[in-house]
PDB file of C-alpha atoms and ligand atoms in Angstrom:
ATOM      1  CA  UNK S   1      -0.552 -13.004 -11.010  1.00 91.00           C
ATOM      2  CA  UNK S   2      -2.244 -10.639  -8.592  1.00 98.00           C
ATOM      3  CA  UNK S   3      -2.276  -6.855  -8.365  1.00 98.00           C
ATOM      4  CA  UNK S   4      -2.394  -4.998  -5.041  1.00 98.00           C
ATOM      5  CA  UNK S   5      -2.651  -1.349  -4.054  1.00 98.00           C
ATOM      6  CA  UNK S   6      -0.058   0.317  -1.832  1.00 99.00           C
ATOM      7  CA  UNK S   7      -0.306   3.859  -0.474  1.00 99.00           C
ATOM      8  CA  UNK S   8       2.766   5.559   0.926  1.00 98.00           C
ATOM      9  CA  UNK S   9       1.030   7.590   3.628  1.00 98.00           C
ATOM     10  CA  UNK S  10       2.014  11.138   4.629  1.00 98.00           C
ATOM     11  CA  UNK S  11       3.901   9.546   7.548  1.00 98.00           C
ATOM     12  CA  UNK S  12       6.270   8.027   4.943  1.00 98.00           C
ATOM     13  CA  UNK S  13       6.312  10.974   2.513  1.00 98.00           C
ATOM     14  CA  UNK S  14       6.963  13.597   5.217  1.00 98.00           C
ATOM     15  CA  UNK S  15       9.775  11.561   6.737  1.00 98.00           C
ATOM     16  CA  UNK S  16      11.542  11.022   3.407  1.00 98.00           C
ATOM     17  CA  UNK S  17      11.036   7.257   3.453  1.00 98.00           C
ATOM     18  CA  UNK S  18       9.626   6.759  -0.055  1.00 98.00           C
ATOM     19  CA  UNK S  19      12.889   5.463  -1.495  1.00 98.00           C
ATOM     20  CA  UNK S  20      13.753   3.075   1.313  1.00 98.00           C
ATOM     21  CA  UNK S  21      10.265   1.550   1.385  1.00 98.00           C
ATOM     22  CA  UNK S  22      10.057   1.300  -2.410  1.00 98.00           C
ATOM     23  CA  UNK S  23      13.384  -0.538  -2.375  1.00 98.00           C
ATOM     24  CA  UNK S  24      11.862  -3.238  -0.153  1.00 98.00           C
ATOM     25  CA  UNK S  25       9.227  -3.966  -2.798  1.00 98.00           C
ATOM     26  CA  UNK S  26      11.695  -3.849  -5.690  1.00 98.00           C
ATOM     27  CA  UNK S  27      14.240  -6.095  -4.042  1.00 97.00           C
ATOM     28  CA  UNK S  28      11.508  -8.630  -3.195  1.00 98.00           C
ATOM     29  CA  UNK S  29      10.750  -8.943  -6.906  1.00 97.00           C
ATOM     30  CA  UNK S  30       7.389  -7.218  -7.059  1.00 98.00           C
ATOM     31  CA  UNK S  31       6.668  -5.490 -10.346  1.00 98.00           C
ATOM     32  CA  UNK S  32       5.552  -1.831 -10.296  1.00 98.00           C
ATOM     33  CA  UNK S  33       2.749  -1.492 -12.826  1.00 98.00           C
ATOM     34  CA  UNK S  34       1.406   1.940 -11.762  1.00 98.00           C
ATOM     35  CA  UNK S  35       2.698   4.792  -9.610  1.00 98.00           C
ATOM     36  CA  UNK S  36       1.719   8.420  -8.946  1.00 98.00           C
ATOM     37  CA  UNK S  37       1.605  11.189  -6.333  1.00 98.00           C
ATOM     38  CA  UNK S  38      -1.777  12.580  -5.268  1.00 98.00           C
ATOM     39  CA  UNK S  39      -3.475  14.616  -2.564  1.00 98.00           C
ATOM     40  CA  UNK S  40      -6.384  12.567  -1.271  1.00 98.00           C
ATOM     41  CA  UNK S  41      -9.829  14.111  -0.793  1.00 98.00           C
ATOM     42  CA  UNK S  42     -12.055  13.515   2.222  1.00 98.00           C
ATOM     43  CA  UNK S  43     -14.575  11.928  -0.154  1.00 98.00           C
ATOM     44  CA  UNK S  44     -12.200   9.226  -1.417  1.00 98.00           C
ATOM     45  CA  UNK S  45     -10.868   8.620   2.107  1.00 98.00           C
ATOM     46  CA  UNK S  46     -14.390   8.081   3.417  1.00 98.00           C
ATOM     47  CA  UNK S  47     -14.844   5.479   0.688  1.00 98.00           C
ATOM     48  CA  UNK S  48     -11.430   3.875   1.182  1.00 98.00           C
ATOM     49  CA  UNK S  49     -11.814   3.669   4.984  1.00 98.00           C
ATOM     50  CA  UNK S  50     -15.585   3.016   4.961  1.00 98.00           C
ATOM     51  CA  UNK S  51     -15.099   0.262   7.565  1.00 97.00           C
ATOM     52  CA  UNK S  52     -13.707   2.871  10.013  1.00 98.00           C
ATOM     53  CA  UNK S  53     -15.859   5.998   9.460  1.00 98.00           C
ATOM     54  CA  UNK S  54     -17.870   5.407  12.643  1.00 98.00           C
ATOM     55  CA  UNK S  55     -14.820   4.881  14.844  1.00 97.00           C
ATOM     56  CA  UNK S  56     -13.896   7.729  17.239  1.00 97.00           C
ATOM     57  CA  UNK S  57     -10.409   8.037  15.728  1.00 97.00           C
ATOM     58  CA  UNK S  58     -11.660   8.520  12.144  1.00 98.00           C
ATOM     59  CA  UNK S  59     -11.078  12.347  12.276  1.00 98.00           C
ATOM     60  CA  UNK S  60      -7.432  11.575  13.129  1.00 97.00           C
ATOM     61  CA  UNK S  61      -7.180   9.299  10.082  1.00 98.00           C
ATOM     62  CA  UNK S  62      -8.608  12.061   7.856  1.00 98.00           C
ATOM     63  CA  UNK S  63      -6.153  14.637   9.225  1.00 98.00           C
ATOM     64  CA  UNK S  64      -3.239  12.227   8.973  1.00 98.00           C
ATOM     65  CA  UNK S  65      -3.972  11.085   5.410  1.00 98.00           C
ATOM     66  CA  UNK S  66      -4.376  14.675   4.142  1.00 98.00           C
ATOM     67  CA  UNK S  67      -1.304  16.114   5.901  1.00 98.00           C
ATOM     68  CA  UNK S  68       0.691  15.935   2.641  1.00 98.00           C
ATOM     69  CA  UNK S  69       0.481  14.255  -0.762  1.00 98.00           C
ATOM     70  CA  UNK S  70       0.715  10.468  -0.797  1.00 98.00           C
ATOM     71  CA  UNK S  71       2.334   8.117  -3.297  1.00 98.00           C
ATOM     72  CA  UNK S  72       0.077   5.430  -4.727  1.00 98.00           C
ATOM     73  CA  UNK S  73       1.191   2.348  -6.576  1.00 98.00           C
ATOM     74  CA  UNK S  74      -0.013  -0.939  -7.952  1.00 99.00           C
ATOM     75  CA  UNK S  75       2.346  -3.874  -7.425  1.00 98.00           C
ATOM     76  CA  UNK S  76       2.054  -7.139  -9.327  1.00 98.00           C
ATOM     77  CA  UNK S  77       3.340 -10.627  -8.610  1.00 97.00           C
ATOM     78  CA  UNK S  78       2.321 -14.203  -7.789  1.00 97.00           C
ATOM     79  CA  UNK S  79       0.302 -14.005  -4.534  1.00 97.00           C
ATOM     80  CA  UNK S  80       1.177 -10.279  -4.425  1.00 98.00           C
ATOM     81  CA  UNK S  81      -1.646  -9.342  -2.008  1.00 98.00           C
ATOM     82  CA  UNK S  82      -0.431 -11.734   0.702  1.00 98.00           C
ATOM     83  CA  UNK S  83       3.251 -11.089   0.008  1.00 98.00           C
ATOM     84  CA  UNK S  84       2.839  -7.312   0.347  1.00 98.00           C
ATOM     85  CA  UNK S  85       0.799  -7.651   3.554  1.00 98.00           C
ATOM     86  CA  UNK S  86       3.540  -9.865   5.018  1.00 98.00           C
ATOM     87  CA  UNK S  87       6.186  -7.294   4.058  1.00 98.00           C
ATOM     88  CA  UNK S  88       3.965  -4.543   5.552  1.00 98.00           C
ATOM     89  CA  UNK S  89       3.475  -6.064   9.013  1.00 98.00           C
ATOM     90  CA  UNK S  90       0.792  -5.616  11.686  1.00 98.00           C
ATOM     91  CA  UNK S  91      -1.448  -2.515  11.787  1.00 98.00           C
ATOM     92  CA  UNK S  92      -0.007  -1.383  15.116  1.00 98.00           C
ATOM     93  CA  UNK S  93       3.607  -0.630  14.247  1.00 98.00           C
ATOM     94  CA  UNK S  94       4.717  -1.315  17.796  1.00 98.00           C
ATOM     95  CA  UNK S  95       3.550  -4.904  17.364  1.00 98.00           C
ATOM     96  CA  UNK S  96       4.792  -5.273  13.784  1.00 98.00           C
ATOM     97  CA  UNK S  97       7.713  -7.671  13.589  1.00 98.00           C
ATOM     98  CA  UNK S  98      11.225  -6.368  13.002  1.00 98.00           C
ATOM     99  CA  UNK S  99      12.043  -6.827   9.320  1.00 98.00           C
ATOM    100  CA  UNK S 100       8.591  -5.676   8.228  1.00 98.00           C
ATOM    101  CA  UNK S 101       8.114  -2.165   6.845  1.00 98.00           C
ATOM    102  CA  UNK S 102       5.921  -1.019   9.735  1.00 98.00           C
ATOM    103  CA  UNK S 103       8.136  -2.876  12.220  1.00 98.00           C
ATOM    104  CA  UNK S 104      11.268  -1.156  10.942  1.00 98.00           C
ATOM    105  CA  UNK S 105      10.037   2.346  10.098  1.00 98.00           C
ATOM    106  CA  UNK S 106       7.238   3.321  12.480  1.00 98.00           C
ATOM    107  CA  UNK S 107       6.106   3.474  16.109  1.00 98.00           C
ATOM    108  CA  UNK S 108       2.355   4.088  15.868  1.00 96.00           C
ATOM    109  CA  UNK S 109      -0.943   2.317  15.269  1.00 95.00           C
ATOM    110  CA  UNK S 110      -2.081   5.209  13.112  1.00 96.00           C
ATOM    111  CA  UNK S 111       1.084   6.649  11.593  1.00 98.00           C
ATOM    112  CA  UNK S 112       2.083   3.302  10.150  1.00 98.00           C
ATOM    113  CA  UNK S 113       3.694   4.567   6.922  1.00 98.00           C
ATOM    114  CA  UNK S 114       1.886   2.487   4.298  1.00 98.00           C
ATOM    115  CA  UNK S 115      -1.460   1.016   3.346  1.00 98.00           C
ATOM    116  CA  UNK S 116      -1.640  -2.343   1.567  1.00 98.00           C
ATOM    117  CA  UNK S 117      -4.750  -4.134   0.245  1.00 98.00           C
ATOM    118  CA  UNK S 118      -5.834  -6.956   2.540  1.00 98.00           C
ATOM    119  CA  UNK S 119      -7.822  -9.320   0.274  1.00 98.00           C
ATOM    120  CA  UNK S 120      -8.389 -10.017  -3.447  1.00 98.00           C
ATOM    121  CA  UNK S 121     -11.781  -8.273  -3.253  1.00 98.00           C
ATOM    122  CA  UNK S 122     -10.282  -5.204  -1.567  1.00 98.00           C
ATOM    123  CA  UNK S 123      -7.340  -5.114  -3.960  1.00 98.00           C
ATOM    124  CA  UNK S 124      -9.588  -5.118  -7.011  1.00 98.00           C
ATOM    125  CA  UNK S 125     -11.798  -2.342  -5.608  1.00 98.00           C
ATOM    126  CA  UNK S 126      -8.834  -0.264  -4.382  1.00 98.00           C
ATOM    127  CA  UNK S 127      -6.874  -0.440  -7.643  1.00 98.00           C
ATOM    128  CA  UNK S 128     -10.021   0.711  -9.489  1.00 98.00           C
ATOM    129  CA  UNK S 129     -10.638   3.444  -6.864  1.00 98.00           C
ATOM    130  CA  UNK S 130      -7.286   5.135  -7.412  1.00 98.00           C
ATOM    131  CA  UNK S 131      -6.209   4.232 -10.973  1.00 98.00           C
ATOM    132  CA  UNK S 132      -7.846   4.291 -14.380  1.00 98.00           C
ATOM    133  CA  UNK S 133      -7.127   1.279 -16.628  1.00 98.00           C
ATOM    134  CA  UNK S 134      -4.838   3.354 -18.888  1.00 98.00           C
ATOM    135  CA  UNK S 135      -2.615   4.195 -15.885  1.00 98.00           C
ATOM    136  CA  UNK S 136      -1.804   0.489 -15.371  1.00 98.00           C
ATOM    137  CA  UNK S 137       1.178  -0.650 -17.448  1.00 98.00           C
ATOM    138  CA  UNK S 138       1.530  -4.120 -18.891  1.00 97.00           C
ATOM    139  CA  UNK S 139       5.199  -5.028 -19.190  1.00 97.00           C
ATOM    140  CA  UNK S 140       7.564  -7.928 -18.573  1.00 94.00           C
ATOM    141  CA  UNK S 141      10.714  -7.193 -16.558  1.00 93.00           C
ATOM    142  CA  UNK S 142      13.792  -8.833 -18.088  1.00 93.00           C
ATOM    143  CA  UNK S 143      14.524 -10.487 -14.729  1.00 89.00           C
ATOM    144  CA  UNK S 144      11.261 -12.467 -14.705  1.00 91.00           C
ATOM    145  CA  UNK S 145      12.887 -15.868 -15.595  1.00 91.00           C
ATOM    146  CA  UNK S 146      15.195 -15.446 -12.601  1.00 93.00           C
ATOM    147  CA  UNK S 147      12.292 -14.730 -10.235  1.00 94.00           C
ATOM    148  CA  UNK S 148       9.845 -17.555 -10.953  1.00 94.00           C
ATOM    149  CA  UNK S 149       9.946 -21.121 -12.272  1.00 92.00           C
ATOM    150  CA  UNK S 150       8.872 -21.675 -15.900  1.00 89.00           C
ATOM    151  CA  UNK S 151       5.330 -22.599 -14.776  1.00 88.00           C
ATOM    152  CA  UNK S 152       5.091 -19.370 -12.765  1.00 80.00           C
ATOM    153  CA  UNK S 153       5.552 -20.933  -9.311  1.00 85.00           C
TER     154      UNK S 153
HETATM  155  P1  LIG U 201      -4.573  -1.942   7.947  1.00 84.08           P
HETATM  156  O1  LIG U 201      -4.086  -0.586   7.488  1.00 84.08           O
HETATM  157  O2  LIG U 201      -3.460  -2.754   8.601  1.00 84.08           O
HETATM  158  O3  LIG U 201      -5.287  -2.723   6.866  1.00 84.08           O
HETATM  159  P2  LIG U 201      -7.157  -1.181   9.183  1.00 84.08           P
HETATM  160  O4  LIG U 201      -7.855  -1.325   7.867  1.00 84.08           O
HETATM  161  O5  LIG U 201      -7.775  -1.822  10.382  1.00 84.08           O
HETATM  162  O6  LIG U 201      -5.630  -1.701   9.129  1.00 84.08           O
HETATM  163  O7  LIG U 201      -7.011   0.372   9.539  1.00 84.08           O
HETATM  164  C1  LIG U 201      -6.746   1.301   8.541  1.00 84.08           C
HETATM  165  C2  LIG U 201      -5.837   2.388   9.100  1.00 84.08           C
HETATM  166  O8  LIG U 201      -6.540   3.124  10.094  1.00 84.08           O
HETATM  167  C3  LIG U 201      -4.605   1.849   9.814  1.00 84.08           C
HETATM  168  O9  LIG U 201      -3.544   1.544   8.918  1.00 84.08           O
HETATM  169  C4  LIG U 201      -4.259   3.005  10.720  1.00 84.08           C
HETATM  170  O10 LIG U 201      -3.576   4.048  10.027  1.00 84.08           O
HETATM  171  C5  LIG U 201      -5.649   3.508  11.132  1.00 84.08           C
HETATM  172  N1  LIG U 201      -6.085   2.878  12.392  1.00 84.08           N
HETATM  173  C6  LIG U 201      -6.557   1.623  12.563  1.00 84.08           C
HETATM  174  N2  LIG U 201      -6.867   1.390  13.843  1.00 84.08           N
HETATM  175  C7  LIG U 201      -6.569   2.538  14.518  1.00 84.08           C
HETATM  176  C8  LIG U 201      -6.665   2.957  15.881  1.00 84.08           C
HETATM  177  N3  LIG U 201      -7.153   2.159  16.840  1.00 84.08           N
HETATM  178  N4  LIG U 201      -6.260   4.212  16.193  1.00 84.08           N
HETATM  179  C9  LIG U 201      -5.810   5.061  15.255  1.00 84.08           C
HETATM  180  N5  LIG U 201      -5.697   4.724  13.943  1.00 84.08           N
HETATM  181  C10 LIG U 201      -6.073   3.491  13.581  1.00 84.08           C
END
């Protein structure tokens, strides 16, 4: 099992897309193990987007990500990091395939509605950045035997 961090960006919250996007994850069979609303500080955004702070568009990212509260969640499942990135689609929403979240809900390279961890290392750091251990819930959905084979495949 893997855990991955998803942020519903202000571009999803402001447009009233939380429910529709969350449904995509639920119907895929991903387990929600943590979820909350928060207003992100510049400090945590500088840490989260450290690989982009020197890019000319970083001020736009800061303004965009602080335009409203966001919804943060941790999703769990077999290969969850890759599965969620596939559901998310390409960074530039205009190139994201139809059927993906970005492909279906957005038109921009910046206002691309959600963030999703891109590697096991990033996922571990990002979950710890936004959630304390006691905010992560350990539970077994009743549908689990209908989602995976007995050996977890
Ligand atoms: P991803 O979110 O797909 O992992 P990156 O880590 O490269 O992609 O970028 C983080 C976020 O920064 C993107 O989701 C997007 O909101 C913003 N971003 C990336 N590249 C650009 C760009 N060229 N112009 C404006 N915003 C960008």
